[in-house]
Short mmCIF file of C-alpha atoms in Angstrom, two decimals:
data_model
loop_
_atom_site.label_atom_id
_atom_site.label_comp_id
_atom_site.label_asym_id
_atom_site.label_seq_id
_atom_site.Cartn_x
_atom_site.Cartn_y
_atom_site.Cartn_z
CA MET A 972 -58.11 67.50 268.16
CA LEU A 973 -57.34 70.56 266.06
CA PHE A 974 -58.97 73.74 265.90
CA SER A 975 -59.44 72.69 261.99
CA SER A 976 -61.56 69.78 262.95
CA ILE A 977 -65.82 69.06 263.54
CA PRO A 978 -65.09 67.26 266.47
CA PHE A 979 -63.58 71.13 267.85
CA LEU A 980 -65.58 73.38 266.18
CA TYR A 981 -68.81 71.77 267.04
CA TYR A 982 -68.42 69.45 269.86
CA PHE A 983 -66.40 70.67 272.22
CA LEU A 984 -65.94 74.58 271.24
CA PRO A 985 -69.31 75.02 272.06
CA CYS A 986 -70.18 73.05 275.02
CA VAL A 987 -66.53 75.00 276.59
CA LEU A 988 -67.54 78.27 275.57
CA ILE A 989 -71.53 78.39 277.16
CA VAL A 990 -70.47 76.17 280.30
CA TYR A 991 -67.26 78.70 280.91
CA PHE A 992 -70.37 81.55 280.28
CA ILE A 993 -72.74 79.90 282.46
CA LEU A 994 -70.38 79.92 286.12
CA PRO A 995 -69.54 82.61 288.00
CA LYS A 996 -66.32 84.65 287.51
CA THR A 997 -64.89 82.10 290.21
CA LEU A 998 -65.23 78.97 288.47
CA LYS A 999 -64.35 80.07 285.53
CA ASN A 1000 -60.30 79.92 285.48
CA ALA A 1001 -61.06 76.31 286.79
CA TRP A 1002 -63.43 75.10 284.16
CA ILE A 1003 -60.58 77.35 281.59
CA MET A 1004 -58.06 74.59 283.00
CA LEU A 1005 -60.14 71.73 282.70
CA SER A 1006 -61.41 72.08 279.58
CA GLY A 1007 -57.14 72.22 278.16
CA PHE A 1008 -56.36 69.24 280.38
CA PHE A 1009 -58.71 67.22 278.43
CA PHE A 1010 -58.59 68.94 275.14
CA TYR A 1011 -54.83 68.27 275.73
CA GLY A 1012 -55.07 64.86 277.06
CA TRP A 1013 -58.42 63.65 273.85
CA GLY A 1014 -54.74 62.42 270.97
CA GLU A 1015 -52.34 60.93 274.08
CA PRO A 1016 -54.00 61.27 277.74
CA ARG A 1017 -50.34 60.08 278.92
CA PHE A 1018 -48.71 63.60 277.93
CA LEU A 1019 -51.57 65.00 280.35
CA LEU A 1020 -49.07 64.24 282.73
CA ILE A 1021 -45.90 66.07 281.32
CA MET A 1022 -48.24 69.28 281.17
CA ILE A 1023 -49.13 69.17 284.58
CA ALA A 1024 -45.95 67.72 286.08
CA SER A 1025 -44.47 70.46 284.47
CA ILE A 1026 -47.04 73.08 285.89
CA ALA A 1027 -46.05 71.33 288.76
CA GLN A 1028 -42.90 72.73 288.86
CA GLY A 1029 -43.17 75.61 287.77
CA TYR A 1030 -45.35 76.78 290.44
CA VAL A 1031 -43.78 75.36 293.51
CA PHE A 1032 -40.26 76.85 292.51
CA ALA A 1033 -41.78 79.80 291.79
CA LEU A 1034 -43.30 79.96 294.81
CA LEU A 1035 -38.97 79.70 296.35
CA ILE A 1036 -37.90 82.38 294.13
CA GLU A 1037 -39.67 84.45 295.80
CA ARG A 1038 -40.39 83.31 299.00
CA PHE A 1039 -36.37 83.68 299.40
CA SER A 1040 -35.50 87.04 297.28
CA SER A 1041 -33.87 88.20 299.18
CA ARG A 1042 -31.30 85.36 299.50
CA PRO A 1043 -29.78 85.51 295.86
CA ALA A 1044 -27.64 81.75 296.10
CA LEU A 1045 -31.09 80.20 297.42
CA LYS A 1046 -33.28 81.85 295.24
CA LYS A 1047 -30.62 81.43 291.77
CA LEU A 1048 -31.09 77.36 292.40
CA PHE A 1049 -34.16 77.70 292.54
CA LEU A 1050 -34.47 78.70 289.70
CA ALA A 1051 -32.15 77.51 288.02
CA LEU A 1052 -33.38 73.93 289.22
CA SER A 1053 -36.99 74.88 287.48
CA CYS A 1054 -35.53 75.32 284.55
CA ILE A 1055 -33.63 72.02 284.32
CA VAL A 1056 -36.66 69.87 285.01
CA ALA A 1057 -38.42 71.99 282.68
CA LEU A 1058 -35.86 72.02 280.12
CA GLY A 1059 -35.28 68.47 280.66
CA LEU A 1060 -38.05 67.17 279.78
CA LEU A 1061 -38.25 69.04 276.89
CA GLY A 1062 -34.93 67.49 275.86
CA TYR A 1063 -35.52 64.27 276.80
CA PHE A 1064 -39.41 64.15 274.40
CA LYS A 1065 -38.33 66.26 271.29
CA TYR A 1066 -34.17 65.97 271.42
CA ALA A 1067 -32.96 62.34 272.80
CA ASP A 1068 -33.24 60.24 269.62
CA PHE A 1069 -31.84 63.78 267.89
CA PHE A 1070 -28.75 63.43 269.64
CA ILE A 1071 -28.52 59.79 270.10
CA SER A 1072 -28.50 59.77 266.02
CA SER A 1073 -26.28 62.65 266.03
CA PHE A 1074 -23.92 60.43 267.72
CA ASN A 1075 -24.54 57.54 266.07
CA ALA A 1076 -23.65 59.63 263.00
CA VAL A 1077 -19.99 60.79 264.30
CA THR A 1078 -18.62 58.09 266.65
CA GLY A 1079 -19.66 54.93 264.42
CA LEU A 1080 -21.93 53.11 266.79
CA SER A 1081 -25.01 52.33 266.74
CA VAL A 1082 -26.65 53.55 270.01
CA SER A 1083 -30.24 52.29 269.92
CA LEU A 1084 -32.14 55.48 269.32
CA LEU A 1085 -35.50 55.45 272.44
CA ASN A 1086 -38.37 56.05 269.82
CA ILE A 1087 -40.14 58.69 271.74
CA ALA A 1088 -43.35 59.84 271.14
CA LEU A 1089 -42.93 63.38 271.19
CA PRO A 1090 -46.34 65.91 273.08
CA ILE A 1091 -47.93 67.75 271.31
CA GLY A 1092 -46.79 71.62 272.73
CA ILE A 1093 -44.20 70.81 274.81
CA SER A 1094 -42.20 73.35 273.22
CA PHE A 1095 -44.64 76.41 273.52
CA PHE A 1096 -45.75 75.26 277.40
CA THR A 1097 -42.30 74.66 278.29
CA PHE A 1098 -41.45 78.26 276.91
CA GLN A 1099 -44.07 79.90 278.54
CA ILE A 1100 -43.16 77.94 282.21
CA VAL A 1101 -39.65 78.73 281.84
CA SER A 1102 -40.34 82.62 281.05
CA TYR A 1103 -42.86 82.81 283.80
CA ASP A 1104 -40.40 81.20 286.56
CA ILE A 1105 -37.40 83.90 285.10
CA ASP A 1106 -40.21 86.83 285.49
CA VAL A 1107 -40.34 85.94 289.09
CA TYR A 1108 -37.04 86.14 289.88
CA ARG A 1109 -36.49 88.73 288.11
CA GLY A 1110 -39.48 90.82 290.27
CA ASP A 1111 -40.84 91.59 286.78
CA VAL A 1112 -43.95 90.04 287.92
CA ALA A 1113 -45.78 88.15 291.51
CA ALA A 1114 -46.03 84.48 291.79
CA GLN A 1115 -49.11 82.83 291.32
CA LYS A 1116 -50.44 81.84 294.44
CA ASN A 1117 -53.66 80.40 292.83
CA PRO A 1118 -51.98 77.35 291.05
CA ILE A 1119 -56.31 77.04 289.35
CA ASP A 1120 -54.70 80.47 287.27
CA LEU A 1121 -51.20 79.37 286.89
CA ALA A 1122 -52.86 75.95 285.83
CA ALA A 1123 -55.38 78.16 283.67
CA TYR A 1124 -52.52 80.28 282.25
CA ILE A 1125 -50.23 77.07 280.18
CA SER A 1126 -52.88 74.82 279.96
CA MET A 1127 -55.35 77.47 277.97
CA PHE A 1128 -56.09 75.47 274.68
CA SER A 1129 -56.55 78.43 272.50
CA GLN A 1130 -52.31 79.04 272.84
CA LEU A 1131 -52.01 75.47 274.20
CA ILE A 1132 -50.73 73.92 270.51
CA ALA A 1133 -49.83 76.30 268.22
CA GLY A 1134 -48.75 79.65 270.09
CA PRO A 1135 -48.32 82.59 270.31
CA ILE A 1136 -46.07 82.67 273.33
CA VAL A 1137 -48.28 83.84 275.79
CA ARG A 1138 -46.04 85.28 278.39
CA TYR A 1139 -47.19 85.80 282.22
CA SER A 1140 -47.07 89.56 282.69
CA ASP A 1141 -49.74 89.82 279.95
CA VAL A 1142 -52.03 87.45 281.21
CA ALA A 1143 -52.01 88.08 285.45
CA ALA A 1144 -54.54 91.28 285.67
CA GLN A 1145 -56.42 89.25 282.55
CA LEU A 1146 -56.61 85.51 284.94
CA LYS A 1147 -57.70 87.91 287.60
CA SER A 1148 -60.63 90.40 286.18
CA ARG A 1149 -61.26 90.58 282.06
CA THR A 1150 -63.89 92.02 281.03
CA HIS A 1151 -66.30 89.77 278.33
CA THR A 1152 -68.71 91.28 276.29
CA ILE A 1153 -71.01 90.20 273.32
CA GLU A 1154 -68.94 93.38 271.15
CA LYS A 1155 -65.50 91.24 272.53
CA PHE A 1156 -66.81 88.28 272.00
CA SER A 1157 -68.26 88.42 268.61
CA SER A 1158 -64.64 90.37 267.72
CA GLY A 1159 -63.07 87.28 268.85
CA VAL A 1160 -65.87 84.70 266.84
CA ARG A 1161 -64.65 86.92 263.67
CA ARG A 1162 -60.82 86.76 264.29
CA PHE A 1163 -61.03 82.76 264.59
CA ILE A 1164 -63.16 82.46 260.94
CA ILE A 1165 -60.87 84.02 259.66
CA GLY A 1166 -57.96 82.18 260.67
CA LEU A 1167 -59.67 78.99 260.48
CA SER A 1168 -60.16 80.26 256.71
CA LYS A 1169 -56.02 81.05 255.81
CA LYS A 1170 -56.24 77.28 257.31
CA MET A 1171 -58.07 75.37 255.91
CA LEU A 1172 -58.77 77.23 252.39
CA ILE A 1173 -54.92 78.53 251.46
CA ALA A 1174 -53.12 77.23 253.85
CA ASN A 1175 -54.72 73.56 252.88
CA VAL A 1176 -54.91 73.98 249.64
CA LEU A 1177 -50.63 75.18 248.93
CA GLY A 1178 -49.97 72.25 251.11
CA GLU A 1179 -51.58 69.91 248.71
CA LEU A 1180 -49.49 71.50 245.95
CA VAL A 1181 -46.20 70.62 247.99
CA SER A 1182 -47.31 67.43 248.68
CA ASP A 1183 -48.03 66.69 245.01
CA PHE A 1184 -44.63 68.05 244.48
CA LYS A 1185 -43.19 65.46 246.79
CA ALA A 1186 -44.50 63.02 245.02
CA SER A 1187 -43.83 63.52 241.55
CA ASP A 1188 -41.17 61.78 238.80
CA GLU A 1189 -42.12 64.80 236.43
CA LYS A 1190 -39.75 67.76 238.01
CA SER A 1191 -38.75 70.96 236.61
CA LEU A 1192 -37.71 74.15 237.47
CA LEU A 1193 -41.06 75.41 237.48
CA PHE A 1194 -42.34 72.88 239.44
CA PHE A 1195 -39.80 73.24 241.94
CA TRP A 1196 -39.83 77.49 242.30
CA LEU A 1197 -43.86 76.67 242.07
CA TYR A 1198 -43.37 74.05 245.00
CA ALA A 1199 -41.11 76.67 247.46
CA VAL A 1200 -43.07 79.83 246.58
CA ALA A 1201 -45.98 77.55 248.05
CA TYR A 1202 -44.18 76.40 250.87
CA THR A 1203 -43.80 79.52 252.19
CA LEU A 1204 -47.00 80.79 251.73
CA HIS A 1205 -48.32 77.32 252.83
CA ILE A 1206 -46.57 77.54 256.43
CA TYR A 1207 -47.78 81.21 256.54
CA PHE A 1208 -51.12 81.02 256.11
CA ASP A 1209 -50.52 78.11 258.37
CA PHE A 1210 -49.22 78.92 260.90
CA SER A 1211 -50.85 82.80 261.14
CA GLY A 1212 -54.89 81.33 260.97
CA TYR A 1213 -53.32 78.89 264.41
CA SER A 1214 -52.30 82.85 265.19
CA ASP A 1215 -55.38 84.47 264.34
CA MET A 1216 -57.67 81.14 266.28
CA ALA A 1217 -55.76 81.52 269.43
CA ILE A 1218 -56.44 85.71 269.38
CA GLY A 1219 -59.80 85.01 268.42
CA LEU A 1220 -60.80 82.01 271.13
CA GLY A 1221 -58.47 83.41 273.57
CA ARG A 1222 -61.42 87.13 272.18
CA MET A 1223 -64.35 84.61 273.68
CA MET A 1224 -63.19 83.98 276.80
CA GLY A 1225 -61.90 87.78 277.46
CA PHE A 1226 -58.34 87.47 277.12
CA GLU A 1227 -56.33 89.66 274.74
CA PHE A 1228 -52.75 88.35 273.72
CA ILE A 1229 -50.65 89.54 272.06
CA GLU A 1230 -49.96 89.45 267.94
CA ASN A 1231 -47.53 87.12 266.37
CA PHE A 1232 -47.69 88.34 262.99
CA ASN A 1233 -47.45 91.69 260.79
CA TYR A 1234 -46.77 90.95 257.07
CA PRO A 1235 -43.61 89.16 257.65
CA TYR A 1236 -43.30 88.67 253.86
CA ILE A 1237 -43.43 93.02 252.45
CA SER A 1238 -40.10 92.65 255.12
CA ALA A 1239 -37.69 94.76 252.87
CA SER A 1240 -34.77 93.20 255.31
CA ILE A 1241 -34.37 90.01 257.48
CA THR A 1242 -33.95 91.76 259.94
CA GLU A 1243 -37.65 93.73 259.89
CA PHE A 1244 -38.87 89.93 258.51
CA TRP A 1245 -37.96 88.39 261.95
CA ARG A 1246 -39.35 91.82 264.14
CA ARG A 1247 -42.69 91.15 261.84
CA TRP A 1248 -42.79 86.61 261.54
CA HIS A 1249 -44.14 84.73 264.96
CA ILE A 1250 -43.31 87.68 266.63
CA SER A 1251 -43.93 85.78 270.15
CA LEU A 1252 -40.62 83.44 269.67
CA SER A 1253 -38.08 85.34 268.40
CA THR A 1254 -39.03 88.68 271.22
CA TRP A 1255 -38.69 85.30 273.72
CA PHE A 1256 -35.35 84.63 272.49
CA ARG A 1257 -34.96 88.50 272.72
CA ASP A 1258 -35.72 88.97 276.79
CA TYR A 1259 -34.52 85.40 277.60
CA VAL A 1260 -31.59 84.12 276.22
CA TYR A 1261 -30.00 87.78 273.67
CA ILE A 1262 -30.37 89.91 277.04
CA PRO A 1263 -28.84 87.77 279.38
CA LEU A 1264 -26.51 86.21 277.56
CA GLY A 1265 -24.96 89.57 276.83
CA GLY A 1266 -26.61 91.00 273.81
CA ASN A 1267 -24.67 93.44 272.13
CA ARG A 1268 -23.45 95.53 274.48
CA VAL A 1269 -19.82 93.36 274.22
CA GLY A 1270 -17.00 93.55 272.45
CA LYS A 1271 -18.05 92.19 269.11
CA LEU A 1272 -16.13 88.44 269.10
CA ARG A 1273 -19.10 87.22 271.60
CA TRP A 1274 -21.63 89.72 270.18
CA VAL A 1275 -21.38 86.67 267.29
CA PHE A 1276 -21.23 83.52 270.19
CA ASN A 1277 -24.28 85.35 271.70
CA ILE A 1278 -26.17 85.77 267.73
CA PHE A 1279 -25.62 81.84 266.82
CA VAL A 1280 -26.52 80.59 269.75
CA VAL A 1281 -29.77 82.24 269.74
CA TRP A 1282 -29.93 81.32 266.25
CA PHE A 1283 -28.89 78.25 266.47
CA LEU A 1284 -31.74 77.78 269.55
CA THR A 1285 -34.77 78.82 266.83
CA GLY A 1286 -33.30 76.84 264.39
CA LEU A 1287 -33.48 73.43 267.32
CA TRP A 1288 -36.62 75.12 269.23
CA HIS A 1289 -38.56 74.49 265.38
CA GLY A 1290 -37.36 70.50 264.94
CA ALA A 1291 -34.98 68.42 266.13
CA ALA A 1292 -33.21 67.87 262.87
CA TRP A 1293 -29.53 69.43 261.27
CA ASN A 1294 -32.12 71.26 258.69
CA PHE A 1295 -33.64 73.29 261.37
CA ALA A 1296 -30.73 74.10 263.08
CA LEU A 1297 -29.08 75.11 259.57
CA TRP A 1298 -32.23 77.23 258.73
CA GLY A 1299 -31.31 78.46 262.30
CA LEU A 1300 -27.86 79.18 261.24
CA LEU A 1301 -28.37 80.79 258.00
CA TYR A 1302 -30.65 83.80 259.97
CA ALA A 1303 -27.58 84.55 261.74
CA VAL A 1304 -25.04 84.99 259.81
CA LEU A 1305 -27.95 86.90 257.27
CA LEU A 1306 -28.53 89.35 260.54
CA MET A 1307 -25.24 89.36 261.36
CA ASN A 1308 -24.47 90.29 257.16
CA GLU A 1309 -26.77 93.02 257.88
CA LYS A 1310 -26.25 94.80 261.27
CA LEU A 1311 -22.77 94.67 260.17
CA TRP A 1312 -22.18 96.02 256.19
CA SER A 1313 -25.70 95.71 254.27
CA LEU A 1314 -28.32 97.01 256.03
CA LYS A 1315 -27.76 100.46 255.01
CA LEU A 1316 -27.79 99.50 251.66
CA LEU A 1317 -30.88 97.83 251.37
CA GLY A 1318 -31.80 100.98 251.99
CA LYS A 1319 -31.25 102.41 249.12
CA SER A 1320 -33.59 100.34 246.97
CA LYS A 1321 -36.83 99.30 248.01
CA VAL A 1322 -37.25 96.98 245.20
CA ILE A 1323 -33.68 95.06 245.69
CA SER A 1324 -34.15 94.67 248.89
CA HIS A 1325 -37.33 93.26 248.66
CA ILE A 1326 -36.64 90.81 246.32
CA TYR A 1327 -33.21 89.76 248.37
CA THR A 1328 -35.34 89.13 251.79
CA LEU A 1329 -37.79 87.18 249.41
CA LEU A 1330 -35.78 85.55 248.32
CA PHE A 1331 -33.61 83.94 251.07
CA VAL A 1332 -36.80 83.47 253.45
CA ILE A 1333 -37.87 81.08 250.68
CA ILE A 1334 -34.23 79.12 250.44
CA GLY A 1335 -34.88 79.66 254.10
CA PHE A 1336 -37.87 76.99 254.07
CA VAL A 1337 -37.01 75.19 250.89
CA LEU A 1338 -34.19 74.08 253.84
CA PHE A 1339 -36.88 74.55 256.72
CA ASP A 1340 -38.71 71.46 255.09
CA ALA A 1341 -36.08 69.26 254.31
CA SER A 1342 -36.58 65.77 255.35
CA SER A 1343 -32.21 65.14 255.00
CA LEU A 1344 -30.06 67.75 254.27
CA GLY A 1345 -28.92 65.93 250.59
CA GLU A 1346 -32.52 67.07 250.26
CA ALA A 1347 -32.61 70.27 251.26
CA ALA A 1348 -29.24 70.69 249.07
CA GLY A 1349 -30.39 68.96 245.74
CA ASN A 1350 -33.93 71.17 246.01
CA ILE A 1351 -32.46 74.22 246.28
CA ALA A 1352 -29.20 73.76 243.86
CA SER A 1353 -32.74 72.58 241.83
CA LEU A 1354 -33.93 76.49 241.83
CA PHE A 1355 -31.35 77.50 239.97
CA GLY A 1356 -30.79 75.19 237.61
CA PHE A 1357 -27.80 72.40 238.98
CA GLY A 1358 -30.51 69.01 239.33
CA GLY A 1359 -30.34 68.87 236.00
CA HIS A 1360 -34.15 69.41 235.15
CA PRO A 1361 -36.06 70.65 232.35
CA LEU A 1362 -37.65 74.10 232.18
CA VAL A 1363 -41.33 72.91 232.39
CA SER A 1364 -43.34 69.88 232.14
CA THR A 1365 -46.51 69.03 231.81
CA GLU A 1366 -47.50 68.14 236.05
CA SER A 1367 -45.67 71.60 236.45
CA VAL A 1368 -48.03 73.71 234.13
CA TYR A 1369 -50.96 71.00 234.91
CA ALA A 1370 -49.92 72.37 238.52
CA LEU A 1371 -49.83 76.10 237.66
CA ARG A 1372 -52.79 76.24 236.33
CA SER A 1373 -54.31 74.49 238.82
CA TYR A 1374 -53.61 76.55 241.48
CA ALA A 1375 -53.38 80.60 240.44
CA VAL A 1376 -55.92 82.12 241.38
CA VAL A 1377 -55.11 80.06 245.20
CA PHE A 1378 -51.29 81.33 244.53
CA ILE A 1379 -52.17 84.78 243.66
CA ILE A 1380 -55.51 84.86 246.78
CA GLY A 1381 -52.25 84.01 249.30
CA ILE A 1382 -49.95 86.48 247.68
CA ILE A 1383 -52.55 89.82 247.76
CA GLY A 1384 -53.15 88.28 250.85
CA ALA A 1385 -50.43 87.63 252.66
CA THR A 1386 -49.84 92.35 252.55
CA PRO A 1387 -52.03 94.09 254.00
CA LEU A 1388 -53.66 95.67 250.55
CA ALA A 1389 -57.18 93.93 251.51
CA ALA A 1390 -56.65 94.95 255.12
CA LYS A 1391 -56.40 98.63 253.53
CA LEU A 1392 -58.66 98.49 251.58
CA MET A 1393 -61.29 97.67 253.84
CA ALA A 1394 -60.28 99.94 256.21
CA LYS A 1395 -61.01 102.87 253.44
CA LEU A 1396 -64.39 101.60 252.06
CA ARG A 1397 -65.75 101.23 255.53
CA SER A 1398 -64.79 105.20 256.16
CA ASN A 1399 -67.11 105.29 253.37
CA GLU A 1400 -70.21 105.96 256.30
CA ALA A 1401 -72.84 104.63 253.53
CA VAL A 1402 -70.27 101.73 252.24
CA GLY A 1403 -69.63 101.18 255.23
CA LYS A 1404 -73.03 100.01 256.75
CA VAL A 1405 -73.30 97.68 253.57
CA ILE A 1406 -70.08 96.35 254.47
CA ASN A 1407 -71.41 95.90 258.13
CA VAL A 1408 -74.52 93.73 257.55
CA ALA A 1409 -73.38 91.60 254.91
CA GLU A 1410 -69.97 90.28 256.82
CA PRO A 1411 -71.81 88.05 259.02
CA PHE A 1412 -72.43 86.86 256.15
CA VAL A 1413 -69.54 86.97 254.90
CA LEU A 1414 -68.45 84.60 257.74
CA VAL A 1415 -71.87 82.44 257.81
CA LEU A 1416 -70.24 81.76 254.40
CA LEU A 1417 -66.76 80.97 255.04
CA LEU A 1418 -67.35 78.58 257.60
CA ALA A 1419 -69.75 76.58 255.96
CA VAL A 1420 -67.67 76.06 253.13
CA CYS A 1421 -64.60 75.62 255.31
CA THR A 1422 -66.89 72.92 257.14
CA ALA A 1423 -67.86 71.15 254.49
CA TYR A 1424 -63.47 70.66 253.62
CA MET A 1425 -63.12 69.35 256.99
CA VAL A 1426 -66.73 66.68 256.36
CA ASP A 1427 -64.85 65.59 252.83
CA GLY A 1428 -62.31 64.37 255.26
CA ALA A 1429 -59.74 67.37 252.98
CA PHE A 1430 -56.02 67.09 253.13
CA ASN A 1431 -55.29 69.25 256.35
CA PRO A 1432 -52.01 68.62 257.72
CA PHE A 1433 -50.90 69.53 261.65
CA LEU A 1434 -47.06 71.29 261.52
CA TYR A 1435 -46.51 72.28 264.63
CA PHE A 1436 -45.64 67.78 265.89
CA ARG A 1437 -42.60 68.84 265.42
CA PHE A 1438 -42.41 71.58 267.72
#
């Protein structure tokens, strides 16, 4: 079940919210858990057992870690067992066939693939469980004694399949007690509709251009750049749109989740880009992999090793294929280059640093989107005129004219310009009153347009099945 679908929007969500607000405080978390289980099991009920098993082992091992906190060896053993079980399930379902095919490619053997279906969202809830047990091990949080509350945290449908990766420490107090107000609920509705609009009206439309490019037999230099920019905007509005919807849904039920994106395409360096892009993931790897490895408090060779490990894992987290691994390693090289040499140089020219950042981000996403390393190499080469394609073609000119308005909206929407303009208009008392009156009507109109797209069966991909 997707957020951007009629069953979710007009059947599941209203029923969940109505029952949620009718139930007494003591039963709200149980309802969140049950609705999360129903949401997750909607498409593939058998995968629900995987998530329940993951939650159960995380719950039990956290209690054992806390129970034997005075015995370091046992405490460490229980943490290791929890991580082995959680990451083992992730490795089996997500990476088994990847490792087998890689083994076959290296050895020339023909070991049969397992053809395992990937449970949606397994990367997200696995990281939440692992971080929870690590935080209990470190003494940062107390182990949750109530299994329903822990299950509600893990299975909360708002952030279950596409993030952000919400840490237990950020919502532990809210699981116990949270406030529900009309203002918070309406703010959540507003945030959800904005996210839905980003997904349906910008990301999906640009996704159509990406699909048209891949199906085209009339490629040109212009078409390659249209594709690259379209995909770069597409993945941002899709991912940030889902994060907006998750934050909005959480707010409707009294939760405050962390922000996951902060206008990453205005960055003046790759370092800054990763402070603004998928914040919950980059901080997760920093706190649970990079720092435990020693971070930058070690010798230079070990620091380089730490960087490569973190970014190799970051790449593979996004998908079980070598293009994702190379995508992560590309960022490892760029980040090391900035930290060792180029960051000070980039600070001397905002224009050059911004062009440099966007260029490598676009190249990175072309690599990210490729179905094979050969395709990635060919597409990147073609961006710079080495593919033997003409400068323009009839189809590329048609695509530019057809999608020009969406490109302009997407480029402006990927910057804080619109938000700053709106804040300035609201600062005027008279204009602010007009905006406050008009805003609900605009939101209803956006919801109606998104609904029309859904009813029409418009292009509506789900990117996160590989995560």
